[in-house]
PDB file of C-alpha atoms in Angstrom:
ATOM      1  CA  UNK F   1     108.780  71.073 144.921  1.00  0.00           C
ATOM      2  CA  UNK F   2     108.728  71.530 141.388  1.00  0.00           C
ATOM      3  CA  UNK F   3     111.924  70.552 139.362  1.00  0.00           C
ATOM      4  CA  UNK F   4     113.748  68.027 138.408  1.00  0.00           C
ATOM      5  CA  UNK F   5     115.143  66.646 142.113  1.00  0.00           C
ATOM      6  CA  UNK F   6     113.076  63.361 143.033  1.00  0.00           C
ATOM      7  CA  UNK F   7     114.700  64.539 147.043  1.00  0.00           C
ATOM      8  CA  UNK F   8     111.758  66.315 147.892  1.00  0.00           C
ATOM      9  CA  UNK F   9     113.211  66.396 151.312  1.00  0.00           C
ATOM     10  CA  UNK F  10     115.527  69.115 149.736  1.00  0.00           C
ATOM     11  CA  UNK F  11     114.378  72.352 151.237  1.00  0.00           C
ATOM     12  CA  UNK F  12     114.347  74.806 148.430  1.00  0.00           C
ATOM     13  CA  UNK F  13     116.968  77.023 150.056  1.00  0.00           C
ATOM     14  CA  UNK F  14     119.527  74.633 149.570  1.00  0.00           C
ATOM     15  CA  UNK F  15     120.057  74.908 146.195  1.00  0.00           C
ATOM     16  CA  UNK F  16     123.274  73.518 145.610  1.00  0.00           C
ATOM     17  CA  UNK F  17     121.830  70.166 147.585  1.00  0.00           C
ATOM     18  CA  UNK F  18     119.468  70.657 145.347  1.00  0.00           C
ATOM     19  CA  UNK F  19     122.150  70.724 142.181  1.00  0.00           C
ATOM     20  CA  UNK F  20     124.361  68.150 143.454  1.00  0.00           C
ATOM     21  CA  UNK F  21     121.976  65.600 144.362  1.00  0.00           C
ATOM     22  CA  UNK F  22     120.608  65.879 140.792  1.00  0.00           C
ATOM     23  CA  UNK F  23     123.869  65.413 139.765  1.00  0.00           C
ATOM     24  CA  UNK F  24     124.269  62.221 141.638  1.00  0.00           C
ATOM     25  CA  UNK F  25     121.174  60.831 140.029  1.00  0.00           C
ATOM     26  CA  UNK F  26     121.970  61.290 136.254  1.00  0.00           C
ATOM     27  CA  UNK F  27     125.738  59.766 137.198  1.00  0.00           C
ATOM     28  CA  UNK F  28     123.492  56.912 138.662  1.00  0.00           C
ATOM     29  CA  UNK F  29     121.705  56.611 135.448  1.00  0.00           C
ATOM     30  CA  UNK F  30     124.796  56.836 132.741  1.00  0.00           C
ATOM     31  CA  UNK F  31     127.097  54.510 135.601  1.00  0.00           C
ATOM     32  CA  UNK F  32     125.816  51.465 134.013  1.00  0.00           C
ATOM     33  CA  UNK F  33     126.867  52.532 130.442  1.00  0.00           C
ATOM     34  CA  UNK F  34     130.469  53.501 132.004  1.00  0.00           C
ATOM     35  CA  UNK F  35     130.951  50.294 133.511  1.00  0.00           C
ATOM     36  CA  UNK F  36     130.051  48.465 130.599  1.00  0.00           C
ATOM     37  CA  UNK F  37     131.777  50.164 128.192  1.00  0.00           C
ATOM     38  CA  UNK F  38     134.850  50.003 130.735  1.00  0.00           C
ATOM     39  CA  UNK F  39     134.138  45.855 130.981  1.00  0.00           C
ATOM     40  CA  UNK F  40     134.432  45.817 127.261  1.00  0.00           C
ATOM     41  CA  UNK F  41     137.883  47.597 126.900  1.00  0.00           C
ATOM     42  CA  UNK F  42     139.617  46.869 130.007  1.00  0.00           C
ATOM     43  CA  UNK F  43     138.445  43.840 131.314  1.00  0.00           C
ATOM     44  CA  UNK F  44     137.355  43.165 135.312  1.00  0.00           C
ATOM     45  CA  UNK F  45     140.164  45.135 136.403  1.00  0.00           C
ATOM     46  CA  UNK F  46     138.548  48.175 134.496  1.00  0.00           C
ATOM     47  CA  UNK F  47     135.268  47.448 135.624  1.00  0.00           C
ATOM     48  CA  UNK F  48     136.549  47.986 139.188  1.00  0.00           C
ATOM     49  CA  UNK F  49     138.496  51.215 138.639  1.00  0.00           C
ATOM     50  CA  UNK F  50     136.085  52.876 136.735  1.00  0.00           C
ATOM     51  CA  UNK F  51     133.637  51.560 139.605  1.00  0.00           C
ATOM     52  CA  UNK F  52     136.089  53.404 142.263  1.00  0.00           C
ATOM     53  CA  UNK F  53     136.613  56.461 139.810  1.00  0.00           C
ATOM     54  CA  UNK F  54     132.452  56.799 139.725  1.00  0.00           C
ATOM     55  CA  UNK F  55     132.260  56.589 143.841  1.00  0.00           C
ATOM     56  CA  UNK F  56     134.626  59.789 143.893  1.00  0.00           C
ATOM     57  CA  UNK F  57     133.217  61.851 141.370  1.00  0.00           C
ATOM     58  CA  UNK F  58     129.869  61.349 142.793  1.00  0.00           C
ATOM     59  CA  UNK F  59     130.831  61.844 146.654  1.00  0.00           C
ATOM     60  CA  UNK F  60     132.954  64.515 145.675  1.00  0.00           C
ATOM     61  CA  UNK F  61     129.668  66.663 144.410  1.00  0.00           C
ATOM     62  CA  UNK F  62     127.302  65.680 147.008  1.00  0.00           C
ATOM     63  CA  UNK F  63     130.418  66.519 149.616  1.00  0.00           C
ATOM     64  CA  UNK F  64     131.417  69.855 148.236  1.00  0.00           C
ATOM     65  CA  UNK F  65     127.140  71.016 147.720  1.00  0.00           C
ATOM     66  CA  UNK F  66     127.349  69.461 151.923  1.00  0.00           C
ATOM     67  CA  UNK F  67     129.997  71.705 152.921  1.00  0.00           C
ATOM     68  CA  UNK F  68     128.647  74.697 151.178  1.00  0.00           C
ATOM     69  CA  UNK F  69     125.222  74.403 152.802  1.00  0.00           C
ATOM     70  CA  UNK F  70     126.671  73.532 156.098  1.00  0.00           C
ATOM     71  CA  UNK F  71     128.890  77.047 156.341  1.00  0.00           C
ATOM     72  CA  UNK F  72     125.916  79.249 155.077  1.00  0.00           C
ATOM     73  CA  UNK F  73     123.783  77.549 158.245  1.00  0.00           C
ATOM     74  CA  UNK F  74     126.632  78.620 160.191  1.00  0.00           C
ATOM     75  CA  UNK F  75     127.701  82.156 158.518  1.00  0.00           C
ATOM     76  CA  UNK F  76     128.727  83.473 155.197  1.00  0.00           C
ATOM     77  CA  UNK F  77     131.389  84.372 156.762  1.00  0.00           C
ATOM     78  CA  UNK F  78     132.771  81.096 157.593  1.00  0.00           C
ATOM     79  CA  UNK F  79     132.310  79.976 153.497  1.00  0.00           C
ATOM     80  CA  UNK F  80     135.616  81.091 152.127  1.00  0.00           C
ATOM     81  CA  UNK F  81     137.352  79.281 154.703  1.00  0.00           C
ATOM     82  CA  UNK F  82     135.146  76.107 154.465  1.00  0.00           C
ATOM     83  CA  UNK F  83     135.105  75.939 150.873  1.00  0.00           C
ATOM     84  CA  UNK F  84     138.881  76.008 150.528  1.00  0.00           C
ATOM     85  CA  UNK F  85     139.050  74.108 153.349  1.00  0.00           C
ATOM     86  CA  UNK F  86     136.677  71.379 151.819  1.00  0.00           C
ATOM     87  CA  UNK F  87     138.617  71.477 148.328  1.00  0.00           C
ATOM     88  CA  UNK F  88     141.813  70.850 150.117  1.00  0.00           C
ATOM     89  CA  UNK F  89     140.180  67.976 152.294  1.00  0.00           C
ATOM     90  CA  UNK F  90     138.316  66.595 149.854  1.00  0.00           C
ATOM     91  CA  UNK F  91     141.843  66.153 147.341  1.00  0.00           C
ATOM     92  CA  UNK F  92     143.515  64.624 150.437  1.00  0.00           C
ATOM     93  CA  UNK F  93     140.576  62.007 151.167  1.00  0.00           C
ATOM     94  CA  UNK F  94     141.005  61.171 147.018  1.00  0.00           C
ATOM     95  CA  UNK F  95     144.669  60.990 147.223  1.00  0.00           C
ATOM     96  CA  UNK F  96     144.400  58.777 150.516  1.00  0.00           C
ATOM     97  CA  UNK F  97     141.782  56.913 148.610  1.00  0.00           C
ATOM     98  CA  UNK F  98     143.786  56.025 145.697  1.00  0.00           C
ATOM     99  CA  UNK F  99     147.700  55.850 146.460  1.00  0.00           C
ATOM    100  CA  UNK F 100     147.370  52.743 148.714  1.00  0.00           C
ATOM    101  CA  UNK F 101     145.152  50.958 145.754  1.00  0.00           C
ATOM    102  CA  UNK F 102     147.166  51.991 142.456  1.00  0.00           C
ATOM    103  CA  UNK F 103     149.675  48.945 142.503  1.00  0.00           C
ATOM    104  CA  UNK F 104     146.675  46.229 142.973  1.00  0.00           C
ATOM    105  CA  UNK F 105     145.972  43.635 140.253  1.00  0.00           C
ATOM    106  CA  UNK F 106     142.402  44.899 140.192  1.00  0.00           C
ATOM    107  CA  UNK F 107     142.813  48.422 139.387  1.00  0.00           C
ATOM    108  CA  UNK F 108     143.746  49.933 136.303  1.00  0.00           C
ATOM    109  CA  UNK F 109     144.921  53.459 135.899  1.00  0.00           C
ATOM    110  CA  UNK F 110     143.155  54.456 132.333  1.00  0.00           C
ATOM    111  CA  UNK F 111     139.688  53.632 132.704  1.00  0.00           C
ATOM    112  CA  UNK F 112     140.120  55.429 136.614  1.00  0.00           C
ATOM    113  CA  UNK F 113     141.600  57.911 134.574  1.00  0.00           C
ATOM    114  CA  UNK F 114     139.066  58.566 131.731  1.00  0.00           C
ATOM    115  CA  UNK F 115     136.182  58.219 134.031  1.00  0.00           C
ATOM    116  CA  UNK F 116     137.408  60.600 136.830  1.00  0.00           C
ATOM    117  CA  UNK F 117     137.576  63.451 134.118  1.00  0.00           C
ATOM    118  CA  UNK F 118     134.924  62.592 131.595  1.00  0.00           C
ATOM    119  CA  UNK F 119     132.490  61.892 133.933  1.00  0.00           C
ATOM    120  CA  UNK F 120     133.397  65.138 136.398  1.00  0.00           C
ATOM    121  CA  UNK F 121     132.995  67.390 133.380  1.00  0.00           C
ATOM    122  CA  UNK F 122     130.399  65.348 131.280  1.00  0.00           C
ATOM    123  CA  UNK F 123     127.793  65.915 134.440  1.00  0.00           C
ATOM    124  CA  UNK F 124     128.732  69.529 134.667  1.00  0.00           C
ATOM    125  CA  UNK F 125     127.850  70.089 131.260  1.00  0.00           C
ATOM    126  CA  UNK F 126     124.853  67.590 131.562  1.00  0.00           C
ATOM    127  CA  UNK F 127     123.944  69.610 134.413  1.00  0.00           C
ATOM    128  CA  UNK F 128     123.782  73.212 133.238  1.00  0.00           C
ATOM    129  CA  UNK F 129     120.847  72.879 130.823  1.00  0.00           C
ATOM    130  CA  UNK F 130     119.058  71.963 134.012  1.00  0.00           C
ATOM    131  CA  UNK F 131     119.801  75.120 136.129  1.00  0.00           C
ATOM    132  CA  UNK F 132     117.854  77.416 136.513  1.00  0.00           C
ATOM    133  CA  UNK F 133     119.473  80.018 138.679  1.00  0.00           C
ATOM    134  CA  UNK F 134     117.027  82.248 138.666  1.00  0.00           C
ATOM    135  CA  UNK F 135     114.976  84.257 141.938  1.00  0.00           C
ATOM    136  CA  UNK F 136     112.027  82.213 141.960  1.00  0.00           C
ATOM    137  CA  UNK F 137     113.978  79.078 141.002  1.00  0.00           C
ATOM    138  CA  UNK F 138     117.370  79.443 142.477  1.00  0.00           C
ATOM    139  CA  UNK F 139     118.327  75.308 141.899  1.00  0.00           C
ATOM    140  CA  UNK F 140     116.703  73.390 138.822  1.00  0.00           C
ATOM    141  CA  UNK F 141     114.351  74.660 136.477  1.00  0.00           C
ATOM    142  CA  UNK F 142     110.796  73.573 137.013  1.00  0.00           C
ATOM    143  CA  UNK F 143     109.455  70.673 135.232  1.00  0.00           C
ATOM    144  CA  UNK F 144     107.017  71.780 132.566  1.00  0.00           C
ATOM    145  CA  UNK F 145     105.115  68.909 132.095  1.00  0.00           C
ATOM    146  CA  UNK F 146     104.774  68.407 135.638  1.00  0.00           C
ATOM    147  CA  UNK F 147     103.145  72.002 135.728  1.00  0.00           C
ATOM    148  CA  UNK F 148     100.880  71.475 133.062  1.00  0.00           C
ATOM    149  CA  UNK F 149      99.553  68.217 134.494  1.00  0.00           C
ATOM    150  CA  UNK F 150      98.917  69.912 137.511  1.00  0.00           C
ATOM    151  CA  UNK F 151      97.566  73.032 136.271  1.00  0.00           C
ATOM    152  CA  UNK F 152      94.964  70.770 134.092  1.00  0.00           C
ATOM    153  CA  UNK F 153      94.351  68.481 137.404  1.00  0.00           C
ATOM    154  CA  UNK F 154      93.175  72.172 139.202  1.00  0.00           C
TER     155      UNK F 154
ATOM    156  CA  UNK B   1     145.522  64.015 156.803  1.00  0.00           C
ATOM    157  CA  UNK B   2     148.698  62.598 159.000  1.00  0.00           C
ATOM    158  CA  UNK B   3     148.236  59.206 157.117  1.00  0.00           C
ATOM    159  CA  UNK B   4     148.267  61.157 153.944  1.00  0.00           C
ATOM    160  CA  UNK B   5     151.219  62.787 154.763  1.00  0.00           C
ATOM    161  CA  UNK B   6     152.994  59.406 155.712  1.00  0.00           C
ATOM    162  CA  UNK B   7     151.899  57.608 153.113  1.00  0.00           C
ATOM    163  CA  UNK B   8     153.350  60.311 150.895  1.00  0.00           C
ATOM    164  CA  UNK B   9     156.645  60.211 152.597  1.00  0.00           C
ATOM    165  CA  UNK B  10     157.161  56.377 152.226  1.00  0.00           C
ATOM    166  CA  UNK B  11     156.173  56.155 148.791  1.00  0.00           C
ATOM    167  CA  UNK B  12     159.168  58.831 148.152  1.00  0.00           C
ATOM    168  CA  UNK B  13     161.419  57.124 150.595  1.00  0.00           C
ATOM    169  CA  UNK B  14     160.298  53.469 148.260  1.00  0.00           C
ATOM    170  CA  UNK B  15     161.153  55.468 145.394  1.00  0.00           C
ATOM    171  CA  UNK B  16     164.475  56.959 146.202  1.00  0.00           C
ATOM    172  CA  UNK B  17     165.739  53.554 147.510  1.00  0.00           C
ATOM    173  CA  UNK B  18     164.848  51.914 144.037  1.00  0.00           C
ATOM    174  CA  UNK B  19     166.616  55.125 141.851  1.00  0.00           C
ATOM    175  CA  UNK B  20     163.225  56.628 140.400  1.00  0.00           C
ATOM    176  CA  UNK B  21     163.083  59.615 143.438  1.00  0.00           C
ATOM    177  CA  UNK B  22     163.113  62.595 141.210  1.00  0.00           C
ATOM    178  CA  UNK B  23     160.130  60.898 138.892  1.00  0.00           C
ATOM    179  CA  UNK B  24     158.229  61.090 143.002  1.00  0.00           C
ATOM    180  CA  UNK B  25     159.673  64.643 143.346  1.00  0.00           C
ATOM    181  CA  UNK B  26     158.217  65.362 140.089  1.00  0.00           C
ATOM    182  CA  UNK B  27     154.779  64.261 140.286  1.00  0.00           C
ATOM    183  CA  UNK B  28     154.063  65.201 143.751  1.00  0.00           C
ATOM    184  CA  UNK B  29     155.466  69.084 142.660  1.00  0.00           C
ATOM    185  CA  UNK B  30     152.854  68.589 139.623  1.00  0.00           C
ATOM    186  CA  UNK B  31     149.987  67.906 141.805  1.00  0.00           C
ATOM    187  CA  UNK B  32     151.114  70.515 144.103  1.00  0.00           C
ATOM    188  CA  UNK B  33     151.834  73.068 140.993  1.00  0.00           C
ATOM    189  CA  UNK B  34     148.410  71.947 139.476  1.00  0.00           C
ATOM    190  CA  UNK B  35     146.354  72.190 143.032  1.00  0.00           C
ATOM    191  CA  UNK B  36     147.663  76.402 143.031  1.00  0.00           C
ATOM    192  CA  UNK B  37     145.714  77.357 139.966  1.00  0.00           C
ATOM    193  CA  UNK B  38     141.844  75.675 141.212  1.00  0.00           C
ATOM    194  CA  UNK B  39     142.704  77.161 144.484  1.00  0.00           C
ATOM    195  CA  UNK B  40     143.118  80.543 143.254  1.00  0.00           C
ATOM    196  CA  UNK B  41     140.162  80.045 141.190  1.00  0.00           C
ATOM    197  CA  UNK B  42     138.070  78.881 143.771  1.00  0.00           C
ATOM    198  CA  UNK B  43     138.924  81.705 146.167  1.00  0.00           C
ATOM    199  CA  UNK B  44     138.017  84.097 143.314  1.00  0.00           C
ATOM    200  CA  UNK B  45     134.394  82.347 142.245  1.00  0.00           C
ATOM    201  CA  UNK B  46     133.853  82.314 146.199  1.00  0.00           C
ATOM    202  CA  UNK B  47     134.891  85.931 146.577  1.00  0.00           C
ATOM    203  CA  UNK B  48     132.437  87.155 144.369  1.00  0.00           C
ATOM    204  CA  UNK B  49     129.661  84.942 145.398  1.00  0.00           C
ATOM    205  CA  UNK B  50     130.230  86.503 148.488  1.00  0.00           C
ATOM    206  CA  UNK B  51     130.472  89.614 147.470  1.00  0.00           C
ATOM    207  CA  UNK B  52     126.872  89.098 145.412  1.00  0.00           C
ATOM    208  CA  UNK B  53     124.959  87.841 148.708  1.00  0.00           C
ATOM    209  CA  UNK B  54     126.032  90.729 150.503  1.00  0.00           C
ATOM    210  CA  UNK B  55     125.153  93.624 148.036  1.00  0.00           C
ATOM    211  CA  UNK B  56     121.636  91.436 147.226  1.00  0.00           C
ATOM    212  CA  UNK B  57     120.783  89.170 149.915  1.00  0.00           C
ATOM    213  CA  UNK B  58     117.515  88.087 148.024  1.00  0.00           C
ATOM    214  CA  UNK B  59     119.726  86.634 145.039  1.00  0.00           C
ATOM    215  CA  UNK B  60     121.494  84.758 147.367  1.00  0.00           C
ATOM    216  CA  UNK B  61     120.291  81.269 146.098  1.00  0.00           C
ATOM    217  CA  UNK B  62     121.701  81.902 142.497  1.00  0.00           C
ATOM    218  CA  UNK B  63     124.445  83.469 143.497  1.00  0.00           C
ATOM    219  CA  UNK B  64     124.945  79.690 145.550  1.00  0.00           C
ATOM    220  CA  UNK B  65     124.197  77.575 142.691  1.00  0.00           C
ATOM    221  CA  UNK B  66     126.520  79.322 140.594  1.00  0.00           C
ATOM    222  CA  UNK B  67     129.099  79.484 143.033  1.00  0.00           C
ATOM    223  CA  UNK B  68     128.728  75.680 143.189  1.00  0.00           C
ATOM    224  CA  UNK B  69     129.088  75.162 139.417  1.00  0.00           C
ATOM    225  CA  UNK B  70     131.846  77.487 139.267  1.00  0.00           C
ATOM    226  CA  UNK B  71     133.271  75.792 142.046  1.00  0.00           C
ATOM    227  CA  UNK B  72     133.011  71.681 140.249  1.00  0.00           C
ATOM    228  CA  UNK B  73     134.206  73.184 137.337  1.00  0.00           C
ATOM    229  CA  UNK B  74     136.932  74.992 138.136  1.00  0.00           C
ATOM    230  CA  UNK B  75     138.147  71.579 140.526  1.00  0.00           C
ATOM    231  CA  UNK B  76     138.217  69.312 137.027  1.00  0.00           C
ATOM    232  CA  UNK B  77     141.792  71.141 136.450  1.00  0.00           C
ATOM    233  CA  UNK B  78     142.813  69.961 140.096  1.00  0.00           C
ATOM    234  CA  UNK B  79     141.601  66.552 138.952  1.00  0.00           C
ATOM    235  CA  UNK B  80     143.426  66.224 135.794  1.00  0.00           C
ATOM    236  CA  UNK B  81     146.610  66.963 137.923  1.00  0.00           C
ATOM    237  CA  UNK B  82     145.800  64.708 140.455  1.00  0.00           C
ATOM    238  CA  UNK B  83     145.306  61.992 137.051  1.00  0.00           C
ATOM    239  CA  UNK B  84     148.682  63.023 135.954  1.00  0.00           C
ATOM    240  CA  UNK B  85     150.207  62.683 139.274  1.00  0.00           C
ATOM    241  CA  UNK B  86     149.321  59.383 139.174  1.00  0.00           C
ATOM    242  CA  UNK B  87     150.379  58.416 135.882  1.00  0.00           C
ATOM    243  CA  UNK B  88     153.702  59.662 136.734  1.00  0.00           C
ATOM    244  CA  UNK B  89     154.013  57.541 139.971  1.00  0.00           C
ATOM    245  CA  UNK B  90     156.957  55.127 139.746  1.00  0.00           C
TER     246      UNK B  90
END
């Protein structure tokens, strides 16, 4: 597969897998910046929210991508009601999360805060110059240099 | 879900007791205000991805990824509400 995914296990029609999983990699690259930077201004206790904050945003895309591929198996039929579904289940499992952990000495509601929505959007964006969305590449664009090695290899 | 639910109902029964119930009342009508608008959203981004795969089944894989997209994006506004939902939480 030629794009930007390292999951080469990612079958190619499966391209918001494809999308989400890349997502989940570049939050794994910028998470050690966050949790500095959240160490520096809030302390231990901001270190750990903004810890908790990066879990959700990151299961949350490789959950909602799941559910999506999982109902087209199935039927496209069966995607409105899954993807509603999902977006209602998926706010109740970060509400559940969260509520029984917001009074603790360790967590701190800013840097959960900041991180939930910077980081949710900040990927997006991150994200898009990435996509390809086109026929041939329905997921991620290819990887030039990748092509050009391998077209000098041949 | 249940546990959810319960949890929701003690932490507005806590609240009441202590005088700060209609701060609850208020956030949790937020979140639920600010959960209509991404739903409505979603249901339209998935309605015409829908509608896209069935007129040209050989598009469907960009029709998915943008779906997707439009999907994340659209649930950052159910996120912020869920943020301020929190912040209002006595």
């Amino acid at each position: 597969m030629q794009n930007n995914s390292d999951a080469s296990s990612i079958p190619h029609d499966a391209p918001e897998r494809e999308v989400a999983t890349d997502i989940f990699r570049r939050g794994l690259i910028i998470s050690p910046l966050l949790l500095l930077l959240a160490l520096i201004f809030w302390g231990v206790s901001g270190l750990s929210s903004s810890a908790v904050a990066l879990g959700i945003v990151l299961a949350n895309f490789l959950a909602g991508a799941w559910i999506i591929d999982w109902a087209v198996k199935i039927s496209p039929q069966l995607l409105m009601s899954a993807v509603l579904g999902g977006f209602v289940f998926r706010m109740g499992v970060i509400t559940a999360a969260v509520l029984p952990i917001r009074n603790q000495e360790w967590f701190e509601i800013m840097p959960f805060a900041l991180v939930l929505i910077f980081l949710h959007l900040g990927l997006l964006i991150w994200e898009t110059r990435y996509v390809s969305a086109s026929l041939s590449y329905p997921g991620l664009k290819p990887r030039v240099k990748r092509q050009k090695r391998k077209k000098s290899l041949d | 879900m249940l546990s959810l639910i319960a949890s929701t109902i003690s932490i507005l029964a806590a609240a009441v007791t202590e005088g700060e119930g209609l701060k609850a009342i208020g956030a949790g009508l937020g979140y639920g205000l600010a959960a209509i608008g991404p739903g409505v959203g979603i249901g339209i981004v998935v309605g015409a991805a829908i509608d896209a795969m069935t007129r040209q089944p050989e598009s469907a894989g960009t029709a998915r990824t943008t779906m997707f997209l439009g999907i994340a994006f659209t649930e950052a506004l159910a996120l912020i509400g869920f943020v301020v939902f929190i912040l209002l939480l006595p």
